[in-house]
Amino acid sequence: MQLSGKSASSGIVVGRALVLKIDPIVIDPAPTTNVDAEIKRFRAALAKSKADLGHVRDAAMAAMGADKAAIFESHMMLVEDPELTGEVEALIRGKNQNAAQALSEVAAKFVAVFEAMDNEYMRERAADVRDVTLRMQRNLAGIEVPDLSTVKDPFVLVAHDLSPSETAVMDPKKVLGILTNVGGKTGHTAIVARTLEIPAVLGLKRATEVLKSGDWVAFDGDTGEVVASPDETTRAQFLRDRERQQKDNVELRALVGQPNASADGVVVGLMGNIGSPQDLGVLKKYDAAGVGLFRTEFLFMDRPTMPSEDEQYEAYKTVLESLAGKPATIRTIDIGGDKPVPFMKIGKEENPFLGYRAVRYCLDHPELFGVQLRALLRASVHGHLKIMFPMISSLEELQRCKAQLEAARAELKAKGVAVAEKIPVGVMIEIPSAAVISDILAQNCDFLSIGTNDLIQYTVAVDRLNERVQDLYDPFHPGVLRLIRTVIENGHKYGVKVSMCGEMGGSPLHLPLLFGLGLDEFSMAPTSILRLRRQLKGWKLPEAKALVEEVFSKSRSQDIEAALERARTARA
Ligand code: PEP
Ligand code: MG
């Protein structure tokens, strides 16, 4: 049986499932009849929680180092926080509440306070409070959490959900992989899994229903594909894929530190796309030449209020500093479309992809746009910042965005705040009208970046999320390729560099074609960078140009795809 979830940590796994079932916490509202005994019970649960967390910290220290283990040190402090414990005990004494009820009330209050804070670090503490108080609740109720360290054979852990502290104590030699019903790529469980390099697919919805302990399961952490109870042939296929992937990874790792150059020495930029400063680790690991796209809207999602100017500034500064002089292209928010942000109150739209999105919203909300622009300008002194505007469809829009940027600069200057003198400003080319007038746009900005994800959907009129028409979403369509060629030619005619930050930028099939067309920079999921670096080494520019000729002589996308496929296999 096939399941599909969110790829959270890379790697192919075949193993036996161990389904973690932990009783849910049920809180009985009945008042306590013996206050002293209840307080004693509460303190015993605290002591056990602290001792448990001591083990968690030691295990995390051994597996991930002091840096990552520090969070559990702070969890231990939270267990003893007099404000938290004092309030719980006050409710037990003052209102005769039982310990679980009192703890749940106080925890909810703490979580709400942290969640409302401006500062991201403080907001993350809300997850810590949840994690710690869940542990306390389980200890109060005497709910046993199975001790995975006593399981002898390696297993694939299957759970409804896992907290960061549960994930952090996992031994990668024992836990072959992680599958959960809930959660996503950017949650802490995913981040810890990536740090420990345990392959994981999250958000599978029904993994704990479909799988039983002892069942075989095979999955691919890169695609999110999971096969429950695979037959022998499928298992053998996954194992072969795993072996190939492992060999390939060793070969690719050897390319770290080498230039992004073709066989005849033509250098391009192979950059990484990121969604938050948390992705900087993977960016470094895969040796990105910089950030080609920081999708800043992820800083605005999954939260009740907008990030403040200071919080945004800190995030941008962290990225710029960590890149140590390499360029970081930071895109202003592209909310709307498939990325709704409830507190912005865009509401439901008939055609969200054709609707109130990105700069269309920002230009109507200068107060919100101004916060982001000021944060970016303030951060500009910490590294090599490039600012990019998404969803530009006309010169007027670009001019209005630039005017707002200049207004923000003037505002900061008046206050004596330092801002870098020259910050390149670029335009995303992801709407066909922008591609067609890319000559005009190129004369009014410092770089162009082709967003193929949207450019394809708007060119062939296919909603990129509508499964019924996915066959028509065609990255080989000659119309799409002609637009891309136009943009590159127009950019170069007016002396601006052209990059690509949509999925096509990381596509091995398109690499020689785009190289032959003269694309300057390719930006992609960081994990693809070394693979493209290896591929680029196999091409000379004149050969790539000949491939361009061949591709543009064809009228049907299937012939184009076949030509690109032939070109790739000939060099594999
Ligand atoms: C694109 O459209 O290609 C792009 C990079 O932007 P997003 O995927 O964030 O819409
Ligand atoms: Mg886009």
JSON list of N, CA and C and ligand atoms in Angstrom, two decimals, residues 293 295 297 331 334 339 357 428 430 450-455 464 501-503, ligand 1:
[
{"chain": "A", "resi": 293, "resn": "LEU", "atom": "N", "xyz": [17.62, 32.37, -3.71]},
{"chain": "A", "resi": 293, "resn": "LEU", "atom": "CA", "xyz": [16.24, 32.73, -3.36]},
{"chain": "A", "resi": 293, "resn": "LEU", "atom": "C", "xyz": [15.99, 32.41, -1.89]},
{"chain": "A", "resi": 295, "resn": "ARG", "atom": "N", "xyz": [12.90, 32.58, 0.38]},
{"chain": "A", "resi": 295, "resn": "ARG", "atom": "CA", "xyz": [11.45, 32.82, 0.35]},
{"chain": "A", "resi": 295, "resn": "ARG", "atom": "C", "xyz": [11.03, 33.34, 1.72]},
{"chain": "A", "resi": 297, "resn": "GLU", "atom": "N", "xyz": [8.48, 34.69, 2.87]},
{"chain": "A", "resi": 297, "resn": "GLU", "atom": "CA", "xyz": [7.10, 34.52, 3.37]},
{"chain": "A", "resi": 297, "resn": "GLU", "atom": "C", "xyz": [7.01, 33.42, 4.42]},
{"chain": "A", "resi": 331, "resn": "ARG", "atom": "N", "xyz": [14.07, 37.62, -1.30]},
{"chain": "A", "resi": 331, "resn": "ARG", "atom": "CA", "xyz": [12.86, 38.03, -2.01]},
{"chain": "A", "resi": 331, "resn": "ARG", "atom": "C", "xyz": [11.85, 38.57, -1.02]},
{"chain": "A", "resi": 334, "resn": "ASP", "atom": "N", "xyz": [6.10, 36.71, -0.78]},
{"chain": "A", "resi": 334, "resn": "ASP", "atom": "CA", "xyz": [5.19, 36.26, -1.83]},
{"chain": "A", "resi": 334, "resn": "ASP", "atom": "C", "xyz": [4.05, 35.50, -1.15]},
{"chain": "A", "resi": 339, "resn": "LYS", "atom": "N", "xyz": [0.20, 30.14, -0.65]},
{"chain": "A", "resi": 339, "resn": "LYS", "atom": "CA", "xyz": [0.79, 30.42, 0.64]},
{"chain": "A", "resi": 339, "resn": "LYS", "atom": "C", "xyz": [-0.05, 31.46, 1.39]},
{"chain": "A", "resi": 357, "resn": "ARG", "atom": "N", "xyz": [-1.75, 38.75, -4.55]},
{"chain": "A", "resi": 357, "resn": "ARG", "atom": "CA", "xyz": [-0.56, 37.99, -4.21]},
{"chain": "A", "resi": 357, "resn": "ARG", "atom": "C", "xyz": [0.66, 38.88, -4.21]},
{"chain": "A", "resi": 428, "resn": "MET", "atom": "N", "xyz": [11.76, 39.15, -10.32]},
{"chain": "A", "resi": 428, "resn": "MET", "atom": "CA", "xyz": [11.46, 37.78, -10.68]},
{"chain": "A", "resi": 428, "resn": "MET", "atom": "C", "xyz": [10.66, 37.80, -11.96]},
{"chain": "A", "resi": 430, "resn": "GLU", "atom": "N", "xyz": [8.27, 35.71, -13.64]},
{"chain": "A", "resi": 430, "resn": "GLU", "atom": "CA", "xyz": [7.43, 34.52, -13.45]},
{"chain": "A", "resi": 430, "resn": "GLU", "atom": "C", "xyz": [6.03, 34.72, -14.01]},
{"chain": "A", "resi": 450, "resn": "ILE", "atom": "N", "xyz": [14.48, 34.05, -13.14]},
{"chain": "A", "resi": 450, "resn": "ILE", "atom": "CA", "xyz": [13.31, 33.40, -13.75]},
{"chain": "A", "resi": 450, "resn": "ILE", "atom": "C", "xyz": [12.69, 32.41, -12.75]},
{"chain": "A", "resi": 451, "resn": "GLY", "atom": "N", "xyz": [11.42, 32.65, -12.43]},
{"chain": "A", "resi": 451, "resn": "GLY", "atom": "CA", "xyz": [10.69, 31.75, -11.53]},
{"chain": "A", "resi": 451, "resn": "GLY", "atom": "C", "xyz": [9.86, 30.81, -12.37]},
{"chain": "A", "resi": 452, "resn": "THR", "atom": "N", "xyz": [10.43, 29.66, -12.71]},
{"chain": "A", "resi": 452, "resn": "THR", "atom": "CA", "xyz": [9.75, 28.78, -13.66]},
{"chain": "A", "resi": 452, "resn": "THR", "atom": "C", "xyz": [8.49, 28.14, -13.08]},
{"chain": "A", "resi": 453, "resn": "ASN", "atom": "N", "xyz": [8.42, 28.00, -11.74]},
{"chain": "A", "resi": 453, "resn": "ASN", "atom": "CA", "xyz": [7.23, 27.35, -11.17]},
{"chain": "A", "resi": 453, "resn": "ASN", "atom": "C", "xyz": [5.97, 28.10, -11.58]},
{"chain": "A", "resi": 454, "resn": "ASP", "atom": "N", "xyz": [6.05, 29.43, -11.45]},
{"chain": "A", "resi": 454, "resn": "ASP", "atom": "CA", "xyz": [4.88, 30.22, -11.85]},
{"chain": "A", "resi": 454, "resn": "ASP", "atom": "C", "xyz": [4.88, 30.51, -13.34]},
{"chain": "A", "resi": 455, "resn": "LEU", "atom": "N", "xyz": [6.07, 30.75, -13.90]},
{"chain": "A", "resi": 455, "resn": "LEU", "atom": "CA", "xyz": [6.10, 31.07, -15.33]},
{"chain": "A", "resi": 455, "resn": "LEU", "atom": "C", "xyz": [5.46, 29.96, -16.16]},
{"chain": "A", "resi": 464, "resn": "ARG", "atom": "N", "xyz": [-0.68, 25.11, -10.86]},
{"chain": "A", "resi": 464, "resn": "ARG", "atom": "CA", "xyz": [0.41, 24.20, -10.52]},
{"chain": "A", "resi": 464, "resn": "ARG", "atom": "C", "xyz": [0.05, 23.21, -9.42]},
{"chain": "A", "resi": 501, "resn": "CYS", "atom": "N", "xyz": [15.40, 30.56, -10.39]},
{"chain": "A", "resi": 501, "resn": "CYS", "atom": "CA", "xyz": [15.24, 30.04, -9.03]},
{"chain": "A", "resi": 501, "resn": "CYS", "atom": "C", "xyz": [14.01, 29.14, -8.89]},
{"chain": "A", "resi": 502, "resn": "GLY", "atom": "N", "xyz": [13.34, 28.84, -10.01]},
{"chain": "A", "resi": 502, "resn": "GLY", "atom": "CA", "xyz": [12.24, 27.86, -9.94]},
{"chain": "A", "resi": 502, "resn": "GLY", "atom": "C", "xyz": [12.84, 26.46, -9.99]},
{"chain": "A", "resi": 503, "resn": "GLU", "atom": "N", "xyz": [11.97, 25.45, -9.91]},
{"chain": "A", "resi": 503, "resn": "GLU", "atom": "CA", "xyz": [12.44, 24.06, -9.88]},
{"chain": "A", "resi": 503, "resn": "GLU", "atom": "C", "xyz": [13.31, 23.70, -11.08]},
{"chain": "B", "resi": 1, "resn": "PEP", "atom": "C1", "xyz": [8.75, 30.32, -8.98]},
{"chain": "B", "resi": 1, "resn": "PEP", "atom": "O1", "xyz": [7.59, 30.69, -9.20]},
{"chain": "B", "resi": 1, "resn": "PEP", "atom": "O2", "xyz": [9.43, 29.67, -9.79]},
{"chain": "B", "resi": 1, "resn": "PEP", "atom": "C2", "xyz": [9.39, 30.64, -7.70]},
{"chain": "B", "resi": 1, "resn": "PEP", "atom": "C3", "xyz": [10.67, 30.40, -7.50]},
{"chain": "B", "resi": 1, "resn": "PEP", "atom": "O3", "xyz": [8.60, 31.16, -6.71]},
{"chain": "B", "resi": 1, "resn": "PEP", "atom": "P1", "xyz": [7.59, 30.29, -5.80]},
{"chain": "B", "resi": 1, "resn": "PEP", "atom": "O4", "xyz": [7.85, 28.84, -6.11]},
{"chain": "B", "resi": 1, "resn": "PEP", "atom": "O5", "xyz": [7.92, 30.66, -4.41]},
{"chain": "B", "resi": 1, "resn": "PEP", "atom": "O6", "xyz": [6.27, 30.79, -6.27]}
]
